[in-house]
Coordinates of C-alpha atoms in Angstrom, one line a residue:
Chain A
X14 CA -35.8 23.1 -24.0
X15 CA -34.0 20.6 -22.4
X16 CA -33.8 23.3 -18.9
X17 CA -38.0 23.3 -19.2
X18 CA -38.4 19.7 -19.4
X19 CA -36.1 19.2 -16.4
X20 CA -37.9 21.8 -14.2
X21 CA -41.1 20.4 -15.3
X22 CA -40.0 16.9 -14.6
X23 CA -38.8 17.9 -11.1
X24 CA -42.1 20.0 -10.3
X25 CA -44.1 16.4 -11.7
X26 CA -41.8 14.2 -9.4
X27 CA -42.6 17.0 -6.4
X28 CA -46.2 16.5 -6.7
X29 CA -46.0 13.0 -7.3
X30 CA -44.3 12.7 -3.8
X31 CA -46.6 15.4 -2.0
X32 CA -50.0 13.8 -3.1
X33 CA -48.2 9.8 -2.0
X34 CA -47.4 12.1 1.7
X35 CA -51.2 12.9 1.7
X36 CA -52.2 9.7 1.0
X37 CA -50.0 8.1 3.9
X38 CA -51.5 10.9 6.2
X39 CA -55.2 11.1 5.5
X40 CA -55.3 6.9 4.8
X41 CA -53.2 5.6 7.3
X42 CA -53.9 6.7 11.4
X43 CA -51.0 6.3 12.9
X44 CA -51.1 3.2 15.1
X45 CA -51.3 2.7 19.0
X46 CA -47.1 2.2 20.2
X47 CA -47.0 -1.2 20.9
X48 CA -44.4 -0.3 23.5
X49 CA -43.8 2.6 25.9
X50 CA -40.7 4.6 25.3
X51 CA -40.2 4.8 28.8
X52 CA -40.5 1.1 29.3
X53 CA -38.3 0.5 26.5
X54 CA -35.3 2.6 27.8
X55 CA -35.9 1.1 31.1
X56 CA -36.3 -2.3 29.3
X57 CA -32.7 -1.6 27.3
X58 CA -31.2 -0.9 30.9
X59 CA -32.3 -3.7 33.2
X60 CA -33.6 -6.6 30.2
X61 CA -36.3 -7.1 32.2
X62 CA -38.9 -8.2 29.4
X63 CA -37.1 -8.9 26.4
X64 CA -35.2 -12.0 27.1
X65 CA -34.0 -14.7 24.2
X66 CA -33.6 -18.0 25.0
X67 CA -30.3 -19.7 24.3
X68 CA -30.8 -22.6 22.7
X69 CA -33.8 -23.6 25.6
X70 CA -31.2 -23.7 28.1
X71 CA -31.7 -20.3 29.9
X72 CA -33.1 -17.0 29.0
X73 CA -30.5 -14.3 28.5
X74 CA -30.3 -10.8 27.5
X75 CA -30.2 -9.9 23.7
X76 CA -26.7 -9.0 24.1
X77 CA -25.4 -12.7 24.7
X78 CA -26.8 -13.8 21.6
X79 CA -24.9 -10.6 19.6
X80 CA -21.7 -11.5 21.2
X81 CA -22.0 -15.5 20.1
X82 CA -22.9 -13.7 16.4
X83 CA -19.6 -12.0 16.3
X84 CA -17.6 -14.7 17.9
X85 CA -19.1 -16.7 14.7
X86 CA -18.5 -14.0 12.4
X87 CA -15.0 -13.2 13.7
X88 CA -14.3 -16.9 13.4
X89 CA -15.7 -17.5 10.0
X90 CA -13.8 -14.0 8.7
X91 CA -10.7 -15.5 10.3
X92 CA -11.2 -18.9 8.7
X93 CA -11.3 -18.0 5.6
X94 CA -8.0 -15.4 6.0
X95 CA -6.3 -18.2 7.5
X96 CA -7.3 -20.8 4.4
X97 CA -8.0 -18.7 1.4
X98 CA -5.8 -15.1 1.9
X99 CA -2.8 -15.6 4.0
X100 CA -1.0 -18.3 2.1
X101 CA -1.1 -16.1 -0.7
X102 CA 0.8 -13.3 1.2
X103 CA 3.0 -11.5 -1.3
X104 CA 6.0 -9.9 -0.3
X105 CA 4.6 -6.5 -2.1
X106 CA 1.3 -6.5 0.2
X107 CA -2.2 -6.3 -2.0
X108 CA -5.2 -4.2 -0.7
X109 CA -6.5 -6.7 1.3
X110 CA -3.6 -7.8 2.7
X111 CA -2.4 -4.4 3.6
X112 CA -5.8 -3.9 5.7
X113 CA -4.5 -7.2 7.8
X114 CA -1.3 -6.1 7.8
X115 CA -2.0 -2.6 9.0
X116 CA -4.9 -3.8 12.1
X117 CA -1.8 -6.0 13.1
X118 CA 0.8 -4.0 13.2
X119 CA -1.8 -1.2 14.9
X120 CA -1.6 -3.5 18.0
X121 CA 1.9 -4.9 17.8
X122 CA 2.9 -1.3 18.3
X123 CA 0.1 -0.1 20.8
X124 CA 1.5 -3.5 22.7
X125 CA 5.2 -2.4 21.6
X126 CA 5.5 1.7 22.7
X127 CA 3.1 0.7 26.0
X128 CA 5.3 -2.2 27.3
X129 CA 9.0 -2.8 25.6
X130 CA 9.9 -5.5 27.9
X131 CA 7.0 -7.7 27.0
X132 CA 4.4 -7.3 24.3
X133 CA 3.9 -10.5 22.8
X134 CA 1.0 -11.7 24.4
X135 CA -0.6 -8.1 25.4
X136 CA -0.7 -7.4 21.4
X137 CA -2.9 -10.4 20.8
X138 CA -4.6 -9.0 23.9
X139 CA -5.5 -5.7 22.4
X140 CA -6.0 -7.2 19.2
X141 CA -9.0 -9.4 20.3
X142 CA -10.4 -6.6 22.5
X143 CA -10.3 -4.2 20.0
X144 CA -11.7 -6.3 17.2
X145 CA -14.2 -7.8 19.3
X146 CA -15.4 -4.0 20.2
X147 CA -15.2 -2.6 17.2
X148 CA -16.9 -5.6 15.2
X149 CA -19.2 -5.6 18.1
X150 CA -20.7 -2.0 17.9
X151 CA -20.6 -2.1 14.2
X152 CA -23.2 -5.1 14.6
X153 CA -26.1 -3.4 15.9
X154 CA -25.5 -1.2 12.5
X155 CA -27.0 -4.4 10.7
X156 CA -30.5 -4.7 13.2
X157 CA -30.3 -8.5 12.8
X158 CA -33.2 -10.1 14.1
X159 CA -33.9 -12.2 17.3
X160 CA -37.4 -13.6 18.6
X161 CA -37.5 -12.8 22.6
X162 CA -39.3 -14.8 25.0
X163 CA -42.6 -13.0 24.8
X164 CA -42.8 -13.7 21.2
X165 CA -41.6 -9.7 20.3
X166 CA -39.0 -9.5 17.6
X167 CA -36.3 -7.0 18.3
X168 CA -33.2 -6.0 16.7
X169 CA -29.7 -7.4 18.5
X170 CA -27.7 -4.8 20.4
X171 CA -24.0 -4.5 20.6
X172 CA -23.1 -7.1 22.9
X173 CA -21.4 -4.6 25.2
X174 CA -24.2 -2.7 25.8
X175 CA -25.1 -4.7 27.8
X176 CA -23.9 -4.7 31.6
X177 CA -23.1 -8.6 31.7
X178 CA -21.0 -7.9 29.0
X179 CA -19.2 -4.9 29.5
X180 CA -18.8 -6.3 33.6
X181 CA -17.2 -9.4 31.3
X182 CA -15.1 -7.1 29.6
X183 CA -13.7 -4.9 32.1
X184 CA -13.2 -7.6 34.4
X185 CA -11.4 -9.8 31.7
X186 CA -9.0 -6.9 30.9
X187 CA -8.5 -6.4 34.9
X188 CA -7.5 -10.4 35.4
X189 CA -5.3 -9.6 32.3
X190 CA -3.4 -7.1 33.3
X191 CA -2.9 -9.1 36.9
X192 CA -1.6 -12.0 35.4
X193 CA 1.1 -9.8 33.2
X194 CA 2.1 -7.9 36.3
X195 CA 2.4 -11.2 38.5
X196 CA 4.1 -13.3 35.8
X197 CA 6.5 -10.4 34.9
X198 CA 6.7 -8.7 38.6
X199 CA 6.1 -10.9 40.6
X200 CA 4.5 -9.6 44.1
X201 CA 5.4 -6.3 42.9
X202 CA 3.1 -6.3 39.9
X203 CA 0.7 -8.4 41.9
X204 CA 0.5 -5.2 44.1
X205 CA 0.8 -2.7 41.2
X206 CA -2.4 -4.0 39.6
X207 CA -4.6 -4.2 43.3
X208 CA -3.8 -0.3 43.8
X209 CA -6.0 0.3 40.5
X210 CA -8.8 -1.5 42.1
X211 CA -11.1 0.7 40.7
X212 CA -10.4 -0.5 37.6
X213 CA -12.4 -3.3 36.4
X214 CA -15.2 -0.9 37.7
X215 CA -14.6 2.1 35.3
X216 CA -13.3 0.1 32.5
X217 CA -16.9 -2.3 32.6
X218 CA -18.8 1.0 33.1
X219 CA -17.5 3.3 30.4
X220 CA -18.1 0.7 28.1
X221 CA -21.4 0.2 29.5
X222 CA -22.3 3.5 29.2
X223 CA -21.2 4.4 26.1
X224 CA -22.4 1.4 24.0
X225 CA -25.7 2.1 25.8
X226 CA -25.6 5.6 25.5
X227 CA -25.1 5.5 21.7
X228 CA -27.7 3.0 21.5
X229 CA -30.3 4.9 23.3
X230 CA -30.2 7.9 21.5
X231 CA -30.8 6.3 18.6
X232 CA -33.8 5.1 19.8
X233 CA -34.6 8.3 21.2
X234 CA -34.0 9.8 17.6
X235 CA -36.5 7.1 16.2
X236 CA -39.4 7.7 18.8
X237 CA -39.0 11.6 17.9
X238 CA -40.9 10.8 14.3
X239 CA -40.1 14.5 13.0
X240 CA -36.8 13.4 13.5
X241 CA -37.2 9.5 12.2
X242 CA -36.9 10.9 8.5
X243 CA -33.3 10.8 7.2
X244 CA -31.7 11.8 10.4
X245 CA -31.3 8.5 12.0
X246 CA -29.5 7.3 8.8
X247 CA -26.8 10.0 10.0
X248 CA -27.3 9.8 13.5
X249 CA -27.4 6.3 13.7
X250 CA -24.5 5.2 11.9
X251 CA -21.9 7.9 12.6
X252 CA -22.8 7.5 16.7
X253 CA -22.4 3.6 16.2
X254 CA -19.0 4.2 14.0
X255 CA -17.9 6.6 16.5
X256 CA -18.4 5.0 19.6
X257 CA -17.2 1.4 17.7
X258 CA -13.7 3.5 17.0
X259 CA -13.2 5.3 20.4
X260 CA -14.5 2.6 22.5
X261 CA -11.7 0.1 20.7
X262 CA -9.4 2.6 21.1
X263 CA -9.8 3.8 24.7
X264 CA -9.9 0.1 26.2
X265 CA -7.0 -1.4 24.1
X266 CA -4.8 1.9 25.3
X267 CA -5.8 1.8 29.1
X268 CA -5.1 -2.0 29.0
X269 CA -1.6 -1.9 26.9
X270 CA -1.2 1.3 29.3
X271 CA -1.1 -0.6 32.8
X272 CA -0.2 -3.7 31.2
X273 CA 3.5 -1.8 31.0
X274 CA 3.4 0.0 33.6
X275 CA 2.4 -3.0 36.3
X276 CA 4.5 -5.3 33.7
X277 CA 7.8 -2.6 34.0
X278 CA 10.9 -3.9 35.9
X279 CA 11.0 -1.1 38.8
X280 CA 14.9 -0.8 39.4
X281 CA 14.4 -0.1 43.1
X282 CA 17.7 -1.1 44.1
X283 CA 19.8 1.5 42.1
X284 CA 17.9 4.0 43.2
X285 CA 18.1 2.9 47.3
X286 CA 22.1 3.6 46.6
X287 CA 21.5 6.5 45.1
X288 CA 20.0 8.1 48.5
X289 CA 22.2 6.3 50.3
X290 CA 25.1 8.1 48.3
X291 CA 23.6 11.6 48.5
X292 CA 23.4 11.5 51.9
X293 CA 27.0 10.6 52.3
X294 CA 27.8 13.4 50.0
X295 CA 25.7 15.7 52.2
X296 CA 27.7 14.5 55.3
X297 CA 31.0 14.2 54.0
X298 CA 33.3 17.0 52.6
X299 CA 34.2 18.8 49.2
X300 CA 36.7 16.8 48.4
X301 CA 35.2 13.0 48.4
X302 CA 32.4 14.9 46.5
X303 CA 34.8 15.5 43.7
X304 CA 37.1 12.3 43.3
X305 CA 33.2 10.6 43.1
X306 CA 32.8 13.1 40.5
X307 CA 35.8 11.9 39.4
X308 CA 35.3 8.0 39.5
X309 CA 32.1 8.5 37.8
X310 CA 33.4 10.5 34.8
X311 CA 35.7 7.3 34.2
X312 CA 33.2 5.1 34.2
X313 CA 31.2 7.1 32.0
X314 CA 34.1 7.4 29.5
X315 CA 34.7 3.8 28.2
X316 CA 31.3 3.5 27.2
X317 CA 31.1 6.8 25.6
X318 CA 34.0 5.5 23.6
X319 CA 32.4 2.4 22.7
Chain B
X18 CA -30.0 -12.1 46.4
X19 CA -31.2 -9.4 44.0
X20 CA -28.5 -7.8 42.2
X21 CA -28.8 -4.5 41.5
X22 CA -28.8 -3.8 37.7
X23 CA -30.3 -7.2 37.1
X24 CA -26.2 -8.4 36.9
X25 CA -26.3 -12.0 35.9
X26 CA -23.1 -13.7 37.0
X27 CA -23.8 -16.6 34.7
X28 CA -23.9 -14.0 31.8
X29 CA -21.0 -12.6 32.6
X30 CA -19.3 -15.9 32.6
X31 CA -20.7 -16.9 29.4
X32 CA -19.5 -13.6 28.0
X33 CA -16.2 -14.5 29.0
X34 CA -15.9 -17.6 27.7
X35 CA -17.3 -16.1 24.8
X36 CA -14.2 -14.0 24.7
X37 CA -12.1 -16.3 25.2
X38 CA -12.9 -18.6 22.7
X39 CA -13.0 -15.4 20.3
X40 CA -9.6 -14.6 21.8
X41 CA -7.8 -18.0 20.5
X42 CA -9.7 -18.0 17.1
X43 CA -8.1 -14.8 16.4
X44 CA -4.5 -15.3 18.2
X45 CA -4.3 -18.7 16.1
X46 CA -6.0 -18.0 12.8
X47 CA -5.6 -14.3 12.4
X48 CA -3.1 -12.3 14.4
X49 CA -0.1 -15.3 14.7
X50 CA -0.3 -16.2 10.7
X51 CA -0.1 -12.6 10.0
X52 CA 2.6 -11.5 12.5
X53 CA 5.0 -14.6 11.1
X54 CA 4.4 -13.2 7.9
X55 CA 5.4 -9.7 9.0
X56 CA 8.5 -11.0 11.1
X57 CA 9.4 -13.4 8.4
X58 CA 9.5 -10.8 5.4
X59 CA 11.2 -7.9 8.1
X60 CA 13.8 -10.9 8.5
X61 CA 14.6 -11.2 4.9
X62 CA 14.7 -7.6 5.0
X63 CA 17.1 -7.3 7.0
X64 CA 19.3 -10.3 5.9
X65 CA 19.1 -8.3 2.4
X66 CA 19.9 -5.3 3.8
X67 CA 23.1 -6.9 5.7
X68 CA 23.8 -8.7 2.5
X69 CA 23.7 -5.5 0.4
X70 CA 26.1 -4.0 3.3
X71 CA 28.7 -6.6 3.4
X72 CA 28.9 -6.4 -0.3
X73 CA 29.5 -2.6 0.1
X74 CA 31.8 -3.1 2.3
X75 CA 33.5 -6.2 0.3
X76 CA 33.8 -3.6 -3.1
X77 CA 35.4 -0.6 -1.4
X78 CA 37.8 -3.0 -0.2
X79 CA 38.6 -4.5 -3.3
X80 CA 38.7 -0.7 -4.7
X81 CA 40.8 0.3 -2.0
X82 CA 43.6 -2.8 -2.6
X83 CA 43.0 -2.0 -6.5
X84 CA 43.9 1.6 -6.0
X85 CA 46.7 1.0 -4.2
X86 CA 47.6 -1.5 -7.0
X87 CA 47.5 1.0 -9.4
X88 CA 49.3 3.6 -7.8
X89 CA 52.3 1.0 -7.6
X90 CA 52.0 0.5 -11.1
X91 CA 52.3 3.9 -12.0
X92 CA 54.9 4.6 -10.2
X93 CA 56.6 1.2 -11.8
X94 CA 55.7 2.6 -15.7
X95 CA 56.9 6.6 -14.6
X96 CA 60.3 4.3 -13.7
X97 CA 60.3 2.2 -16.9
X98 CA 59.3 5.2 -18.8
X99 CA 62.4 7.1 -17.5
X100 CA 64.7 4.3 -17.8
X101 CA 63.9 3.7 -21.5
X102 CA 64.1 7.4 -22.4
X103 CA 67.5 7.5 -21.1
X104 CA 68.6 4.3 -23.2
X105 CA 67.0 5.9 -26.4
X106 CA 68.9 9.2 -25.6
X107 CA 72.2 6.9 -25.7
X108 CA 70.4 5.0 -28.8
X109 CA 70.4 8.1 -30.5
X110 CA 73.5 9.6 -29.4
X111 CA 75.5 6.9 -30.8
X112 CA 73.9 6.7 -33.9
X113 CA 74.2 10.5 -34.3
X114 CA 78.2 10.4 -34.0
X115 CA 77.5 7.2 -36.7
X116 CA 76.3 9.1 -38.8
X117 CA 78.4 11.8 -38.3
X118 CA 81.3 10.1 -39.0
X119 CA 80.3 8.0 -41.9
X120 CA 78.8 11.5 -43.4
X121 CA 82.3 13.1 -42.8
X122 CA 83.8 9.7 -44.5
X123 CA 81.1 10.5 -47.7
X124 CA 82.7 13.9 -47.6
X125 CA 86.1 12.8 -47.2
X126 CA 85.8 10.4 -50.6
X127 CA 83.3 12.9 -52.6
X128 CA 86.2 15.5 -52.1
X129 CA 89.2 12.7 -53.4
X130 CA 87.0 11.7 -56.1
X131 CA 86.8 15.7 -56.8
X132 CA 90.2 16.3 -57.2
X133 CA 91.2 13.4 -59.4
X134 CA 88.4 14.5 -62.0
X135 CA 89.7 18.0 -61.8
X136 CA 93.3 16.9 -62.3
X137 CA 91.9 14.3 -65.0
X138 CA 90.1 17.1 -67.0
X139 CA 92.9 19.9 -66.5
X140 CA 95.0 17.1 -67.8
X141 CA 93.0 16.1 -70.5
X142 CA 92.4 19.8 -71.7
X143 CA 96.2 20.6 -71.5
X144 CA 96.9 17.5 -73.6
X145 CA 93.9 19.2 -76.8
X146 CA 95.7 22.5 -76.6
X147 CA 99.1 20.6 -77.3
X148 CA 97.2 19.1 -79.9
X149 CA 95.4 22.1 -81.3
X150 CA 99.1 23.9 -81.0
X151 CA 100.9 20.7 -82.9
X152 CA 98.2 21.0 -86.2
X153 CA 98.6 24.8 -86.3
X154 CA 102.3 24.7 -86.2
X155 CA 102.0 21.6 -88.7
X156 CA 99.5 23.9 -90.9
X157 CA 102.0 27.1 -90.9
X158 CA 105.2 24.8 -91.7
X159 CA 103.1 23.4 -94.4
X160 CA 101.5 26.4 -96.0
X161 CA 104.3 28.9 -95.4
X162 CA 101.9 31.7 -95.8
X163 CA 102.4 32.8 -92.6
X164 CA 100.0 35.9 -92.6
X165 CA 97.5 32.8 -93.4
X166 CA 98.8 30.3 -91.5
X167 CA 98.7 32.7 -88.8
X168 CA 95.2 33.4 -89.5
X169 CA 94.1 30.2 -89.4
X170 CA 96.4 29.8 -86.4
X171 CA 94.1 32.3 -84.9
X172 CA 91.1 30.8 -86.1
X173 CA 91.8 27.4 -85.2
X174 CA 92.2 28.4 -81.5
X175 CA 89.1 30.6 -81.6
X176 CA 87.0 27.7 -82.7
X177 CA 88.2 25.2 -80.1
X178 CA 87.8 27.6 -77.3
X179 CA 84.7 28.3 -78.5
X180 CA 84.0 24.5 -78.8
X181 CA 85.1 24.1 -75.4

């Protein structure tokens, strides 16, 4: 009984939804595209056309107006940590508190195992920039709304998909790992950082094109329609979550990675005496070889000792 | 100058200051009150963890000076132990020959006291059979039957043996 009236209720709810399909396709002709796909992706490219005015001071890409949103989410999330959660840090961490705990201590150690001499300030670093990215990409997920210029209303972007942005980025990360290498290198790490001139260059662009990448197949998936039923819901969110988690990963490792190594005391002295030694070896006889075998075994001794 | 890519270097400087500013929200509200909380509760970690081992290290020592306290003991009680079984062996000794002696003493008197009853009742029996003897003799002299008197004579004695 019970296995009739569900087959019979599926089979009504079937043709329920089939004759609703043949409604929306005999009633409804499909409408002219307001916009071009090929326009658009040129459009989401250059930002051309669909400019938003900030505030009537200047017209800027979509993007600036996505990265103010997350600086004011960010701030208003870390407000409320900072008043409401944090002083009621236990010393047996809650859910919530473990999540904090766990995104900080991510970093610390990214800062930690990538520079040991000095981390302090390159794990805030990495924090921000991996926050900021993450949060970022996982903003377009939400499609909130922005008026342009011409009057359209489009959907924001991440704020690194767009080239001012990512150039912002990449550069940012660049000047940061220049100041670590001067203030802990000196000339050295001034030098260090300058040989990876390319940089700033790949760093901006792979977040360009990735962001912008992810973005645009989206789109693509929506202009497709046999594919803009259900698959975007999939498509859309895991590409955004994907690209949101290995975006914030690669940039916070390739910065905390030549933060330490332009960062690094290079012990270039020691190993000038070292040559300097060999060769004397190689010149001199046997037997100075082995009494500075010799010396060095006593040296080594006390300390094994200790 | 057109810039290819439509780069706008006003954007990009907005976007950095953008980042900036996002940069010292989060160092000063976020990451800093977090990592002092971290560091702070490691801290007390590790002061516990040093207290718990000084403490450790503070018992075995006591145990080891207690031990060593107690093996000194022992050895003092195995001494005193010694010491007072040989005095109980002399205790007991002595009152062993004591008692030996007064026992021998008991002995000594329990014999005396012996003989004088033995000599008192030999005595006292030697003094009936006079007796007995005196009456009979009396009885014959009296009767002058002396096939009777010897009779009774006879009789006389049989009874006070068998009275005896």
């Amino acid at each position: 009984m019970s296995k009739k009236r569900r087959i019979v209720s599926i089979v009504v709810f079937a043709v329920i939804i089939l004759a609703i399909l043949a409604g929306i396709y005999l009633l409804g002709k499909p409408q002219p595209k307001a916009e071009d796909l090929r326009e658009t992706m040129r459009d989401a490219v250059l930002h051309e056309y669909m400019k938003v005015s900030l505030f009537g001071i200047k017209d800027v890409n979509p993007s600036l107006i996505s990265a103010f949103a997350v600086t004011g989410i960010l701030t208003v999330f870390a407000l409320i940590c900072r008043i409401f959660v944090i002083p009621r840090f236990t010393e047996i961490p809650g859910k919530f508190q473990m999540v904090l705990e766990a995104l900080v201590d991510y970093f610390r150690n990214l800062g930690k195992t990538n520079s040991p001499e000095k981390h302090k300030l390159l794990s805030a670093y990495v924090f921000t920039a991996g926050v900021y990215i993450f949060v970022g990409t996982m903003f377009e997920l939400f499609g909130i709304q922005a008026i342009t210029t011409s009057g359209v209303s489009i959907s924001l972007p991440a704020p690194l998909a767009d080239i001012n942005g990512a150039i912002a980025m990449g550069c940012m990360s660049y000047l940061f790992i220049l100041f670590g290498g001067i203030a802990n290198n000196g000339i050295h790490g001034f030098l260090g950082t300058i040989k990876e001139f390319s940089l700033p260059l790949s760093m901006s662009f792979r977040l360009f094109g990735a962001l912008l990448s992810g973005a645009l197949v989206t789109e693509l998936v929506y202009y497709a329609s046999f594919l803009s039923y259900g698959v975007p819901v999939i498509v859309g969110v895991l590409f955004t979550l994907l690209h949101a988690l290995i975006q914030a990963y690669v940039l916070t490792l390739l910065v905390s990675i030549f933060y330490g190594e332009v960062s690094e005391k290079k012990l270039q002295k020691p190993k000038k005496r070292k040559r300097k030694s060999k060769a004397i070896v190689a010149t001199d006889n046997t037997a100075e070889n082995n009494t500075e075998v010799n010396t060095e075994n006593s040296t080594i001794t006390p300390e094994v000792s200790k | 100058m057109k810039v290819p890519l439509n780069i706008d270097w006003q954007q990009i400087l907005l976007h950095a200051l953008n980042f900036t500013i996002l940069f010292a929200v989060l160092y000063f509200f976020l990451y800093k009150p977090v990592k002092d909380f971290m560091e702070k509760r490691e801290a007390s970690y590790k002061q516990q963890h040093d207290e718990a081992e000084q403490a450790l290290a503070d018992a075995k020592k006591t145990k080891e000076e207690y031990e060593a306290k107690i093996a000194g003991a022992e050895e003092e009680i195995s001494v005193m132990k010694s010491e007072a079984g040989a005095k109980a062996a002399e205790e007991r000794g002595k009152m062993l020959e004591q008692t030996r002696q007064e026992a021998a003493g008991i002995l000594e008197t329990a014999k005396k006291r012996g003989e004088i009853e033995h000599d008192k009742i030999i005595a006292e029996a030697q003094k009936e059979i006079a007796d007995i003897v005196t009456t009979a003799t009396e009885k014959i002299v009296l009767s002058a039957d002396v096939k009777k008197s010897y009779d009774e004579f006879l009789k006389s004695a049989e009874g006070n043996t068998k009275n005896e």
